[in-house]
Amino acid sequence: MNPKIKAAFQLASVLSAGLGLRASFRAAREKNDKLALADAIITALGLITGTALAVRALRKGEDDK
């Protein structure tokens, strides 16, 4: 698969997961559920890492030219 297409799918996945994460974070705060809150925070960190990897893949594709 083309690296740029793969990175674009990664970014789309991160964006859609971010919307669901926002709802999970709010629900955890409303219920004062520390375990669910920790899960939301760890998931957010994973999304940040995924975004960074996708952006790096896109930039690396530009540098190859």
PDB file of C-alpha atoms in Angstrom:
ATOM      1  CA  MET A   1       0.000   0.000   0.000  1.00  0.00           C
ATOM      2  CA  ASN A   2       1.179   3.505  -0.773  1.00  0.00           C
ATOM      3  CA  PRO A   3       2.710   5.056   2.402  1.00  0.00           C
ATOM      4  CA  LYS A   4       0.809   8.310   1.914  1.00  0.00           C
ATOM      5  CA  ILE A   5      -2.515   6.503   1.662  1.00  0.00           C
ATOM      6  CA  LYS A   6      -1.659   4.438   4.723  1.00  0.00           C
ATOM      7  CA  ALA A   7      -0.792   7.604   6.679  1.00  0.00           C
ATOM      8  CA  ALA A   8      -4.025   9.266   5.555  1.00  0.00           C
ATOM      9  CA  PHE A   9      -6.012   6.282   6.838  1.00  0.00           C
ATOM     10  CA  GLN A  10      -4.104   6.468  10.121  1.00  0.00           C
ATOM     11  CA  LEU A  11      -4.996  10.139  10.503  1.00  0.00           C
ATOM     12  CA  ALA A  12      -8.653   9.478   9.717  1.00  0.00           C
ATOM     13  CA  SER A  13      -8.683   6.684  12.274  1.00  0.00           C
ATOM     14  CA  VAL A  14      -7.142   8.919  14.924  1.00  0.00           C
ATOM     15  CA  LEU A  15      -9.684  11.658  14.273  1.00  0.00           C
ATOM     16  CA  SER A  16     -12.651   9.312  14.539  1.00  0.00           C
ATOM     17  CA  ALA A  17     -11.249   7.697  17.688  1.00  0.00           C
ATOM     18  CA  GLY A  18     -10.705  11.153  19.170  1.00  0.00           C
ATOM     19  CA  LEU A  19     -14.400  11.921  18.941  1.00  0.00           C
ATOM     20  CA  GLY A  20     -15.305   8.758  20.831  1.00  0.00           C
ATOM     21  CA  LEU A  21     -12.554   9.389  23.342  1.00  0.00           C
ATOM     22  CA  ARG A  22     -14.027  12.763  24.209  1.00  0.00           C
ATOM     23  CA  ALA A  23     -17.328  11.129  25.159  1.00  0.00           C
ATOM     24  CA  SER A  24     -15.550   8.438  27.189  1.00  0.00           C
ATOM     25  CA  PHE A  25     -13.528  11.063  29.041  1.00  0.00           C
ATOM     26  CA  ARG A  26     -16.629  13.083  29.914  1.00  0.00           C
ATOM     27  CA  ALA A  27     -18.532  10.005  31.093  1.00  0.00           C
ATOM     28  CA  ALA A  28     -15.612   8.930  33.282  1.00  0.00           C
ATOM     29  CA  ARG A  29     -15.428  12.371  34.871  1.00  0.00           C
ATOM     30  CA  GLU A  30     -19.184  12.507  35.482  1.00  0.00           C
ATOM     31  CA  LYS A  31     -19.166   9.080  37.152  1.00  0.00           C
ATOM     32  CA  ASN A  32     -15.901   9.832  38.992  1.00  0.00           C
ATOM     33  CA  ASP A  33     -14.568   6.519  37.666  1.00  0.00           C
ATOM     34  CA  LYS A  34     -10.805   6.639  38.089  1.00  0.00           C
ATOM     35  CA  LEU A  35     -10.136   3.468  36.108  1.00  0.00           C
ATOM     36  CA  ALA A  36     -12.166   4.690  33.115  1.00  0.00           C
ATOM     37  CA  LEU A  37     -10.446   8.069  33.382  1.00  0.00           C
ATOM     38  CA  ALA A  38      -7.014   6.406  33.361  1.00  0.00           C
ATOM     39  CA  ASP A  39      -8.074   4.372  30.323  1.00  0.00           C
ATOM     40  CA  ALA A  40      -9.176   7.533  28.507  1.00  0.00           C
ATOM     41  CA  ILE A  41      -5.882   9.275  29.282  1.00  0.00           C
ATOM     42  CA  ILE A  42      -3.786   6.311  28.132  1.00  0.00           C
ATOM     43  CA  THR A  43      -5.867   6.035  24.970  1.00  0.00           C
ATOM     44  CA  ALA A  44      -5.333   9.753  24.321  1.00  0.00           C
ATOM     45  CA  LEU A  45      -1.577   9.280  24.619  1.00  0.00           C
ATOM     46  CA  GLY A  46      -1.789   6.447  22.103  1.00  0.00           C
ATOM     47  CA  LEU A  47      -3.713   8.677  19.716  1.00  0.00           C
ATOM     48  CA  ILE A  48      -1.060  11.367  20.036  1.00  0.00           C
ATOM     49  CA  THR A  49       1.631   8.822  19.242  1.00  0.00           C
ATOM     50  CA  GLY A  50      -0.361   7.498  16.279  1.00  0.00           C
ATOM     51  CA  THR A  51      -0.806  11.009  14.938  1.00  0.00           C
ATOM     52  CA  ALA A  52       2.911  11.701  15.249  1.00  0.00           C
ATOM     53  CA  LEU A  53       3.743   8.487  13.384  1.00  0.00           C
ATOM     54  CA  ALA A  54       1.290   9.299  10.592  1.00  0.00           C
ATOM     55  CA  VAL A  55       2.625  12.836  10.216  1.00  0.00           C
ATOM     56  CA  ARG A  56       6.186  11.510  10.146  1.00  0.00           C
ATOM     57  CA  ALA A  57       5.219   9.035   7.424  1.00  0.00           C
ATOM     58  CA  LEU A  58       3.682  11.824   5.363  1.00  0.00           C
ATOM     59  CA  ARG A  59       6.741  14.039   5.778  1.00  0.00           C
ATOM     60  CA  LYS A  60       9.116  11.196   5.020  1.00  0.00           C
ATOM     61  CA  GLY A  61       7.235  10.596   1.788  1.00  0.00           C
ATOM     62  CA  GLU A  62       7.766  14.245   0.850  1.00  0.00           C
ATOM     63  CA  ASP A  63      11.486  14.067   1.684  1.00  0.00           C
ATOM     64  CA  ASP A  64      11.983  11.084  -0.619  1.00  0.00           C
ATOM     65  CA  LYS A  65      11.136  13.190  -3.678  1.00  0.00           C
TER      66      LYS A  65
END
